[in-house]
Coordinates of C-alpha atoms and ligand atoms in Angstrom, one line a residue:
M201 CA 124.9 93.1 97.5
E202 CA 124.3 96.9 97.3
S203 CA 125.7 98.4 100.8
V204 CA 123.1 98.9 103.3
K205 CA 120.9 102.3 103.1
K206 CA 121.1 104.3 106.1
V207 CA 119.0 103.1 108.9
D208 CA 119.4 103.2 112.8
P209 CA 120.0 99.9 114.9
T210 CA 116.2 98.7 115.4
V211 CA 114.3 96.4 117.3
I212 CA 110.8 95.6 116.2
V213 CA 108.8 93.7 118.8
I214 CA 105.6 92.0 117.4
F215 CA 102.8 91.3 119.5
G216 CA 101.0 88.7 117.8
I217 CA 103.7 87.1 115.6
T218 CA 102.0 84.0 115.2
G219 CA 98.6 85.7 113.8
D220 CA 97.6 86.5 110.5
L221 CA 98.8 90.0 110.1
A222 CA 102.3 89.1 110.6
W223 CA 102.4 86.1 108.6
R224 CA 100.7 87.6 105.5
K225 CA 101.8 91.2 105.6
L226 CA 104.5 92.1 108.3
V227 CA 107.0 89.7 108.0
P228 CA 106.8 89.3 104.1
A229 CA 107.2 93.5 104.0
I230 CA 110.4 93.3 106.4
Y231 CA 111.9 90.4 104.3
N232 CA 111.4 92.7 101.3
L233 CA 113.2 95.6 102.8
Y234 CA 116.2 93.0 103.9
L235 CA 116.3 92.2 100.4
D236 CA 116.2 95.6 99.3
N237 CA 119.0 96.5 101.7
W238 CA 116.8 98.7 104.0
I239 CA 117.5 96.5 107.0
P240 CA 120.7 97.8 108.8
E241 CA 123.2 94.9 110.6
N242 CA 121.9 95.7 113.8
F243 CA 118.4 94.7 113.6
A244 CA 116.3 92.1 115.6
I245 CA 112.6 91.1 115.4
I246 CA 111.2 89.8 119.0
G247 CA 107.9 87.8 118.3
I248 CA 105.3 87.5 121.1
G249 CA 102.6 85.1 120.6
H250 CA 100.6 82.6 123.2
N251 CA 101.6 79.6 121.0
D252 CA 103.8 77.2 122.8
Q253 CA 106.4 76.9 119.7
K254 CA 110.1 76.6 119.5
V255 CA 111.6 79.8 117.6
N256 CA 112.6 77.3 114.6
E257 CA 108.7 76.3 114.4
V258 CA 107.8 79.9 114.2
R259 CA 110.6 80.6 111.7
D260 CA 109.3 78.1 109.3
H261 CA 106.1 79.2 109.5
L262 CA 106.9 82.8 108.9
R263 CA 108.8 81.3 105.9
K264 CA 105.8 79.6 104.7
G265 CA 104.3 83.3 104.7
V266 CA 107.0 84.9 102.9
D267 CA 106.8 82.4 100.2
K268 CA 103.2 82.5 100.1
F269 CA 102.6 86.4 100.0
S270 CA 105.9 88.1 99.3
R271 CA 105.6 90.1 96.2
R272 CA 108.8 88.5 95.0
G273 CA 107.4 84.8 95.5
K274 CA 109.4 82.1 97.1
S275 CA 112.3 83.0 99.3
Q276 CA 115.6 81.7 98.4
K277 CA 117.3 79.7 101.0
K278 CA 120.7 81.3 101.5
E279 CA 118.9 84.8 101.6
W280 CA 116.1 83.5 103.9
D281 CA 118.8 81.9 106.3
D282 CA 120.7 85.2 106.5
F283 CA 117.8 87.0 107.5
V284 CA 116.0 84.7 109.7
G285 CA 118.7 84.8 112.1
C286 CA 117.4 88.2 113.5
V287 CA 113.9 86.6 114.7
T288 CA 113.4 85.3 118.3
Y289 CA 110.3 84.2 119.6
Y290 CA 108.6 84.3 123.3
K291 CA 105.7 82.7 124.1
G292 CA 104.2 85.1 126.6
E293 CA 100.8 86.3 128.0
F294 CA 99.9 89.9 127.0
T295 CA 98.7 90.3 130.8
D296 CA 101.8 89.1 132.5
T297 CA 104.7 91.4 133.6
T298 CA 107.0 88.7 132.8
T299 CA 106.6 88.6 129.4
Y300 CA 107.5 92.7 129.0
N301 CA 110.7 92.2 131.4
N302 CA 111.7 89.2 128.9
V303 CA 111.3 91.6 126.3
E304 CA 113.3 94.4 127.9
K305 CA 116.0 91.8 128.9
E306 CA 116.4 90.9 125.3
I307 CA 116.7 94.3 124.0
K308 CA 119.4 95.2 126.7
Q309 CA 121.3 92.3 125.7
L310 CA 121.2 93.0 121.8
E311 CA 122.0 96.8 122.6
K312 CA 125.3 95.6 124.7
K313 CA 126.1 93.3 121.5
W314 CA 125.7 96.0 119.2
K315 CA 127.4 98.8 121.6
T316 CA 124.6 101.0 121.0
S317 CA 121.0 102.0 121.9
A318 CA 118.6 100.8 119.3
N319 CA 114.7 102.2 118.3
R320 CA 112.3 100.0 119.7
I321 CA 109.2 99.9 117.6
L322 CA 106.5 98.0 119.5
Y323 CA 104.0 96.5 116.9
L324 CA 100.4 95.6 118.1
A325 CA 99.6 92.9 115.5
V326 CA 96.7 91.9 117.8
P327 CA 92.8 92.0 117.8
P328 CA 91.5 95.2 118.9
N329 CA 90.6 93.8 122.2
F330 CA 94.1 93.6 123.5
F331 CA 95.1 97.3 122.2
E332 CA 94.5 98.7 125.6
Q333 CA 96.0 96.3 127.7
I334 CA 99.4 95.8 125.8
A335 CA 99.6 99.5 125.4
T336 CA 99.4 100.1 129.2
M337 CA 101.7 97.3 130.0
V338 CA 104.2 98.4 127.7
G339 CA 103.8 101.9 128.3
N340 CA 104.4 101.5 131.9
S341 CA 107.6 99.1 131.4
R342 CA 111.1 100.0 131.0
I343 CA 110.8 98.9 127.2
A344 CA 109.1 102.3 126.9
Q345 CA 111.2 104.5 129.0
N346 CA 112.8 106.5 126.4
K347 CA 110.6 108.2 124.4
K348 CA 112.9 109.4 121.6
T349 CA 113.6 106.0 120.6
T350 CA 110.2 104.4 121.5
R351 CA 107.4 103.9 118.8
I352 CA 104.3 102.3 119.3
V353 CA 102.2 100.7 116.1
I354 CA 98.3 100.4 116.4
E355 CA 96.6 98.6 113.5
K356 CA 93.0 99.4 112.5
P357 CA 90.2 99.1 113.7
F358 CA 91.0 102.2 115.8
G359 CA 87.8 102.4 118.0
H360 CA 84.3 101.2 117.1
D361 CA 82.9 104.7 117.1
L362 CA 83.8 108.0 118.2
D363 CA 83.5 107.5 122.1
S364 CA 85.9 104.5 122.0
A365 CA 88.3 106.3 119.5
K366 CA 88.8 109.0 122.1
K367 CA 88.9 106.7 125.0
L368 CA 91.6 104.7 123.3
N369 CA 93.5 107.9 122.1
A370 CA 93.3 109.3 125.7
L371 CA 94.8 106.1 127.2
L372 CA 97.8 106.2 124.6
H373 CA 98.2 109.8 125.3
N374 CA 98.6 109.2 129.0
L375 CA 101.6 106.7 128.0
F376 CA 102.9 108.0 124.9
D377 CA 103.6 111.3 122.9
E378 CA 101.4 111.7 119.9
N379 CA 104.6 111.7 117.7
Q380 CA 105.6 108.0 119.3
I381 CA 102.0 106.9 117.9
Y382 CA 101.7 105.2 114.4
R383 CA 98.4 104.4 113.8
I384 CA 98.1 102.3 110.7
D385 CA 95.8 102.9 107.2
H386 CA 97.3 100.7 105.1
Y387 CA 95.7 102.5 102.3
L388 CA 98.0 105.5 102.8
G389 CA 101.4 103.4 102.2
K390 CA 100.0 102.3 98.5
E391 CA 102.0 103.6 95.8
T392 CA 99.1 104.7 93.9
V393 CA 97.6 106.5 96.7
Q394 CA 101.0 108.3 97.5
N395 CA 101.2 109.4 94.0
I396 CA 97.8 111.4 94.4
L397 CA 100.1 113.8 96.1
A398 CA 102.8 113.8 93.4
F399 CA 100.2 114.2 90.8
R400 CA 98.6 117.2 92.3
F401 CA 101.2 119.2 93.8
A402 CA 104.2 118.3 91.7
N403 CA 102.1 119.5 88.2
A404 CA 101.3 123.3 87.6
L405 CA 98.5 121.6 85.2
F406 CA 95.8 120.4 87.3
E407 CA 95.9 122.6 90.5
P408 CA 94.1 125.6 88.7
I409 CA 90.9 123.5 87.5
W410 CA 91.0 121.3 90.7
N411 CA 87.8 123.0 92.1
R412 CA 84.1 123.7 91.7
N413 CA 84.6 126.0 88.5
Y414 CA 85.6 122.9 86.7
I415 CA 84.7 119.8 88.4
E416 CA 81.4 118.4 88.6
H417 CA 81.6 115.6 91.1
V418 CA 83.9 113.3 92.2
Q419 CA 83.5 109.5 92.9
I420 CA 85.5 106.8 94.6
T421 CA 84.7 103.1 94.4
V422 CA 86.2 100.4 96.5
S423 CA 84.9 97.3 95.3
E424 CA 86.0 93.7 96.5
Q425 CA 84.9 90.1 94.9
L426 CA 86.1 88.8 98.3
G427 CA 83.4 88.0 100.9
V428 CA 84.1 88.3 104.7
E429 CA 86.3 85.2 104.5
N430 CA 86.9 83.9 108.2
R431 CA 86.4 87.2 109.6
G432 CA 82.9 86.7 110.3
N433 CA 83.5 87.6 114.0
Y434 CA 85.1 90.9 113.2
Y435 CA 82.9 92.0 110.6
E436 CA 79.6 91.6 112.7
T437 CA 80.9 94.2 114.7
A438 CA 82.1 96.3 111.9
G439 CA 80.4 96.4 108.5
A440 CA 81.4 98.3 105.5
L441 CA 81.2 101.9 106.8
R442 CA 83.4 101.1 110.0
D443 CA 85.6 98.6 107.9
M444 CA 86.3 100.9 104.7
I445 CA 84.8 104.6 105.0
Q446 CA 85.8 105.5 108.3
N447 CA 89.5 105.0 107.2
H448 CA 90.4 104.2 103.7
I449 CA 88.0 105.9 101.8
L450 CA 88.0 109.1 103.8
Q451 CA 91.6 109.2 103.3
L452 CA 91.3 108.9 99.7
L453 CA 88.7 111.8 99.7
C454 CA 90.8 114.1 101.9
L455 CA 94.0 113.3 99.5
I456 CA 91.9 114.6 96.5
A457 CA 90.2 117.4 98.3
M458 CA 93.0 118.6 100.8
E459 CA 94.5 122.3 99.8
P460 CA 98.2 122.3 99.1
P461 CA 100.3 121.8 101.7
T462 CA 103.3 124.4 102.2
S463 CA 105.8 121.6 102.9
F464 CA 105.8 117.7 103.3
N465 CA 106.3 117.7 106.9
A466 CA 104.4 115.3 108.8
D467 CA 102.1 117.6 110.7
E468 CA 101.5 120.4 107.7
V469 CA 100.2 117.2 105.2
R470 CA 98.2 115.7 108.2
N471 CA 96.9 119.6 109.3
R472 CA 95.4 119.8 105.4
K473 CA 93.9 116.4 105.4
V474 CA 92.2 116.9 108.9
D475 CA 90.9 120.2 107.4
V476 CA 89.0 118.5 104.7
L477 CA 87.6 116.0 107.5
N478 CA 86.6 119.2 109.8
A479 CA 84.9 120.9 106.4
L480 CA 82.8 117.7 105.5
R481 CA 78.9 118.6 105.8
K482 CA 77.8 117.0 109.1
F483 CA 74.6 114.8 108.4
T484 CA 71.3 115.6 110.2
S485 CA 69.4 112.3 110.9
E486 CA 67.4 113.2 107.8
D487 CA 70.3 113.5 105.5
V488 CA 71.1 110.0 106.6
H489 CA 68.3 108.6 104.5
A490 CA 69.2 111.0 101.7
C491 CA 72.8 110.6 101.7
A492 CA 73.8 107.0 103.1
V493 CA 73.0 103.5 101.3
R494 CA 73.4 100.2 102.8
G495 CA 73.5 96.8 101.4
Q496 CA 74.0 93.2 102.3
Y497 CA 74.8 90.5 99.7
G498 CA 72.8 87.3 99.7
E499 CA 74.1 84.3 97.8
G500 CA 75.1 84.5 94.0
W501 CA 77.9 83.9 91.6
I502 CA 81.5 85.3 91.6
Q503 CA 83.7 83.9 88.6
G504 CA 81.6 81.2 87.8
K505 CA 81.3 80.1 91.0
K506 CA 78.2 79.8 93.4
V507 CA 79.0 81.6 96.7
K508 CA 76.9 82.0 99.8
G509 CA 75.1 84.8 101.2
Y510 CA 76.6 86.9 104.1
R511 CA 74.2 85.4 106.6
Q512 CA 75.4 82.0 105.6
E513 CA 79.2 83.0 106.3
P514 CA 81.0 81.4 109.4
D515 CA 80.4 83.2 112.6
V516 CA 77.7 85.5 111.1
N517 CA 74.4 85.6 112.9
N518 CA 72.0 84.1 110.5
N519 CA 69.5 87.3 110.8
S520 CA 72.5 89.6 110.9
A521 CA 71.6 93.4 109.9
K522 CA 75.3 94.2 109.1
E523 CA 76.0 96.2 106.0
T524 CA 78.5 94.8 103.7
F525 CA 78.1 97.3 101.4
A526 CA 77.7 101.2 101.9
A527 CA 77.5 104.1 99.7
V528 CA 77.6 108.0 100.7
K529 CA 77.4 111.3 99.4
F530 CA 79.7 114.0 101.2
L531 CA 79.8 117.5 100.5
I532 CA 82.7 119.7 101.6
D533 CA 81.8 123.1 102.8
T534 CA 85.0 125.4 101.4
W535 CA 85.2 127.7 99.0
R536 CA 87.2 125.1 96.6
W537 CA 84.4 122.6 96.9
Q538 CA 81.0 124.3 97.5
G539 CA 78.3 122.1 95.8
V540 CA 80.5 119.5 94.5
P541 CA 79.5 116.0 95.4
F542 CA 82.0 113.2 96.5
Y543 CA 80.4 110.1 96.0
V544 CA 82.0 107.0 97.5
R545 CA 80.9 103.3 97.6
T546 CA 82.7 100.2 98.8
G547 CA 81.3 96.6 99.1
K548 CA 82.1 92.9 99.5
R549 CA 81.2 90.4 96.9
L550 CA 80.8 92.8 94.1
N551 CA 81.3 91.9 90.7
E552 CA 84.8 93.3 90.4
T553 CA 87.8 94.0 92.6
I554 CA 88.8 97.6 91.8
S555 CA 89.7 100.7 93.8
V556 CA 89.3 103.7 91.5
I557 CA 88.8 107.6 91.8
T558 CA 87.1 109.3 89.0
I559 CA 87.0 113.3 88.6
Q560 CA 84.5 114.5 86.6
F561 CA 84.8 117.3 85.0
R562 CA 81.9 120.1 84.1
P563 CA 80.5 119.9 80.6
V564 CA 81.8 122.6 78.1
P565 CA 79.9 125.6 78.6
H566 CA 78.9 125.8 74.8
Q567 CA 78.4 123.2 72.4
S568 CA 79.5 124.6 69.0
F569 CA 79.7 121.4 67.2
P570 CA 76.6 119.9 65.1
S571 CA 74.4 117.4 67.0
E572 CA 75.5 114.7 64.7
A573 CA 78.9 115.1 65.8
T574 CA 78.4 114.9 69.4
G575 CA 76.5 111.6 69.8
N576 CA 79.3 110.0 71.6
W577 CA 80.2 112.9 73.6
Q578 CA 81.3 113.0 77.2
P579 CA 82.6 115.4 79.7
N580 CA 86.2 115.2 80.6
R581 CA 87.3 112.5 83.2
L582 CA 90.4 111.8 85.0
V583 CA 90.7 108.3 86.4
L584 CA 92.9 107.5 89.0
N585 CA 93.4 103.7 89.2
I586 CA 94.5 102.7 92.4
Q587 CA 94.3 98.9 92.3
P588 CA 94.8 96.3 90.7
A589 CA 95.2 98.4 87.7
M590 CA 97.9 101.2 88.5
S591 CA 97.2 104.0 86.3
I592 CA 96.2 107.6 85.8
R593 CA 93.8 108.3 82.7
L594 CA 92.5 111.7 81.1
L595 CA 89.6 110.9 78.8
F596 CA 88.9 113.7 76.3
Q597 CA 87.3 114.1 73.2
A598 CA 89.0 113.6 69.6
K599 CA 87.9 114.1 66.0
Q600 CA 87.3 110.3 64.9
P601 CA 89.3 110.1 61.6
G602 CA 87.0 110.1 58.7
L603 CA 85.4 112.7 56.0
E604 CA 82.8 113.6 58.7
M605 CA 83.2 115.4 61.9
L606 CA 82.4 112.9 64.8
L607 CA 83.6 113.2 68.3
H608 CA 84.8 110.1 70.1
P609 CA 86.2 110.0 73.6
V610 CA 89.9 108.9 73.8
D611 CA 92.4 108.8 76.4
M612 CA 96.0 109.7 77.7
L613 CA 97.3 107.0 79.9
F614 CA 100.0 106.7 82.3
N615 CA 100.6 103.0 83.3
Y616 CA 102.9 102.5 86.2
N617 CA 104.1 98.9 85.0
A618 CA 104.8 100.3 81.4
S619 CA 106.6 103.3 83.1
Y620 CA 108.6 101.7 85.5
T621 CA 110.5 98.4 85.5
S622 CA 111.4 98.0 89.3
G623 CA 109.1 96.3 91.6
T624 CA 106.5 98.2 93.3
P625 CA 106.7 98.2 97.0
E626 CA 103.9 96.6 99.1
A627 CA 102.1 98.9 101.3
Y628 CA 103.5 97.5 104.5
E629 CA 106.9 97.7 103.1
T630 CA 106.7 101.4 102.7
L631 CA 104.8 101.7 106.1
L632 CA 107.5 100.0 108.0
L633 CA 110.4 101.4 106.6
D634 CA 108.4 105.0 107.4
I635 CA 108.2 103.5 111.4
I636 CA 111.8 102.5 111.4
R637 CA 113.0 106.3 109.9
G638 CA 110.4 107.9 112.2
D639 CA 108.4 109.5 109.5
S640 CA 104.9 109.9 110.6
T641 CA 103.3 111.7 107.3
L642 CA 101.5 108.4 106.4
F643 CA 99.9 107.6 109.5
M644 CA 96.8 108.7 111.0
R645 CA 96.9 111.2 113.7
A646 CA 94.5 111.3 116.8
D647 CA 92.5 114.1 115.2
Q648 CA 92.1 112.6 111.9
I649 CA 90.9 109.4 113.5
E650 CA 88.5 111.4 115.7
A651 CA 87.2 113.8 113.0
A652 CA 86.6 110.6 110.7
W653 CA 84.2 108.8 113.4
G654 CA 82.7 112.3 114.0
I655 CA 81.5 112.7 110.2
L656 CA 80.0 109.0 110.4
T657 CA 78.3 109.0 113.6
P658 CA 74.9 109.9 112.9
I659 CA 74.8 107.3 110.1
I660 CA 76.4 104.8 112.6
N661 CA 73.8 105.9 115.3
I662 CA 70.7 105.3 112.8
W663 CA 72.4 102.0 111.1
D664 CA 73.2 100.4 114.3
T665 CA 69.6 101.5 115.8
H666 CA 67.4 100.8 112.6
P667 CA 68.2 97.5 111.2
S668 CA 67.6 97.4 107.4
V669 CA 64.0 95.5 106.6
N670 CA 65.3 94.4 103.3
F671 CA 68.6 92.5 103.7
P672 CA 69.8 90.9 101.4
N673 CA 69.4 93.4 98.8
Y674 CA 72.1 92.4 96.2
A675 CA 73.1 89.2 95.0
A676 CA 76.6 88.4 95.1
G677 CA 78.8 89.0 91.8
M678 CA 76.5 92.3 91.3
Q679 CA 77.2 96.1 91.7
G680 CA 75.5 96.4 95.0
P681 CA 72.1 97.3 95.7
E682 CA 69.7 99.5 93.3
D683 CA 69.6 102.1 95.7
A684 CA 73.3 102.9 95.6
E685 CA 72.2 103.6 91.9
A686 CA 69.1 106.0 93.0
L687 CA 71.7 107.8 95.3
I688 CA 73.7 109.2 92.7
A689 CA 70.9 109.2 89.8
K690 CA 68.7 111.7 91.7
D691 CA 71.7 114.5 91.2
G692 CA 71.7 113.3 87.6
H693 CA 74.7 111.3 87.5
N694 CA 75.7 107.9 87.5
W695 CA 78.4 105.4 88.7
I696 CA 81.2 105.5 86.0
V697 CA 83.0 102.3 85.4
I698 CA 85.6 102.4 82.7
P699 CA 87.4 99.1 82.5
P700 CA 91.0 99.9 83.0
K701 CA 93.6 99.8 80.3
T702 CA 97.0 98.0 80.5
E703 CA 98.6 99.4 77.8
Ligands
LIG174 C1 91.1 95.9 105.3 C2 89.5 95.7 105.4 O1 91.4 97.2 106.0 O2 91.4 96.6 103.9 C3 89.3 94.4 104.7 O3 89.5 95.3 106.8 C4 89.7 94.8 103.2 O4 87.8 94.0 104.9 C5 90.9 95.2 103.1 O5 89.2 93.6 102.5 C6 91.2 95.6 101.7 O6 92.4 96.0 101.7 P1 93.5 96.1 100.0 O7 94.4 96.5 100.1 O8 93.3 94.6 99.8 O9 92.4 96.8 99.4

C-alpha cells in the first residue's frame, strides 16, 4: 500500500451516525479516503446516536451503507476489517451533558495512546432542529476548548430564512470563531463544480470574452427525476427555492459570475463569490411575479412507471402549496454583467436528471453568409455538464462537407471519463478531506449564507403568503410548468437542452 499522505491525527465525532447522511455519504466517503491513503494511523470516528445498539451492530450497518453507496462498490473484507476498528459508538442524548463528557473522555484516551493531540471535528449529521442544541452543548464543553484544533461542521439547511440563518450564525459565533465553522454545500465538492474555477482562471482564452460584450445570457438547470422520496416532512418546510436555489444554484451562479481571485486563499475566493451575491439585483414585490416561477408536480410517468403527485407523497399535506419546481431570472449589477440575464431552474420529478450550465454567446455582429447557408445557424454556446455527464462542450459553426456552403453546429468536447482514468472522488470525500486539513475554501461563510437568503427574501415572502392557485401545474416526467417557458420566452430566449455527449 502507498504510504499515508500527510494528514494530522484526527478524531471525527459524528452526531447522528446511525442516520441517513452518515450511512449514505459520510462513512462511504471516509472509507474511500482510507482506501486512497488519506487517513492517518492516528484516526478515530466517535459516533453518537439515539439507538440502543452495540458497536458491532453499528459497524455492520455502516458497512452495508458502504457496500451500497461507495463509488467503489462492495467493500473487501480485509480492508473493511482494517478500517472499521477506528469506529466507536455511544448511545447518547444530545441534550445530556454526559454524552459530551463521554466523548471528551474518549478523545483524551486516544490522545494519550497516540501521545499527541488530535484535531477534533464535530460533525452535526442531524436534522436542523438539533443544530442549536448540539452546537451549544459541544461549544460549552471541554471538547471544544482549543479553538486551533476544533472544527464544527453544519449541514444544510442552514436556517429557514434570513432571520433564522442570522440567529444560527450569531449563536455559532458566540461559541466558535468563523474559521472553525464549516457550513456544507455539497455541490462545491463536486469535481465538475470545482473545475469551473480552473476552466475560467487557468486559461487565458475565455476570460477576455467572459462578459456582457460577448455573453448574451446564462442558464443553469438542475433537474431531477426523483421525487421527494421519504423526505416529505422536510420538504414541506423547504420547497425548491430553499432546498436548491438558496444554496447549490446560487453557488454555481457565483462561480460563473465572480471576478478572478488574486489567490486561492479561502477568504479571497469567498470574497469574490460574495461580491456576486451582493451585486444581484434586489427583487421588488412586482419583480417577483415577473422574475420567479413556481410549480408543483402532479401524478405522471417517469421512465415508463406511473408515479404519484407531490400531494400524494408520504408526509405531505394533500393540499400542499409547496413548490417542487422553481425558476428565477437574476440580474447582476456590475460592469461585467450589466443586462445579462442569468436564468436558473430546478425541480423534482422532471423529465431528466441533469445539472448543466449553458453560456450563450451573442450572435455574430454581421451575417455575411447567404441565407441558404445559415438555416441551421446557432450562436456559440459553452455547455458545462455538471452531472451525470461530466464534460465541457463548446458549440460552434462549421461548414458541412459538400459542394455547397451550408453551416452546421458542431462541438469541441472535453469529457472527464475519456480524459482521466482514475476514479472521480465523491463530493463528500473532497469536503471531508478539506475539513480534516483545515481548508475552508469550499465551505459557506456566514456572510455568503446571509446574502443568499437576503436576495431570495422577497420571493420567499410572497410565495409563503400567497399560495399558488393552480398547483399541481406540471405532470411528473415533464419539463416543468409552462410559466417557466414563458419566463425566458418573453426575453426572446428558450431553455436550451442539449443532450450530453459521452464521446
Ligand atoms: C440536496 C437536496 O441538497 O441536494 C435534495 O436537499 C437534492 O433535495 C440533492 O435531491 C441533489 O444533490 P445531487 O448531488 O444528487 O445533485
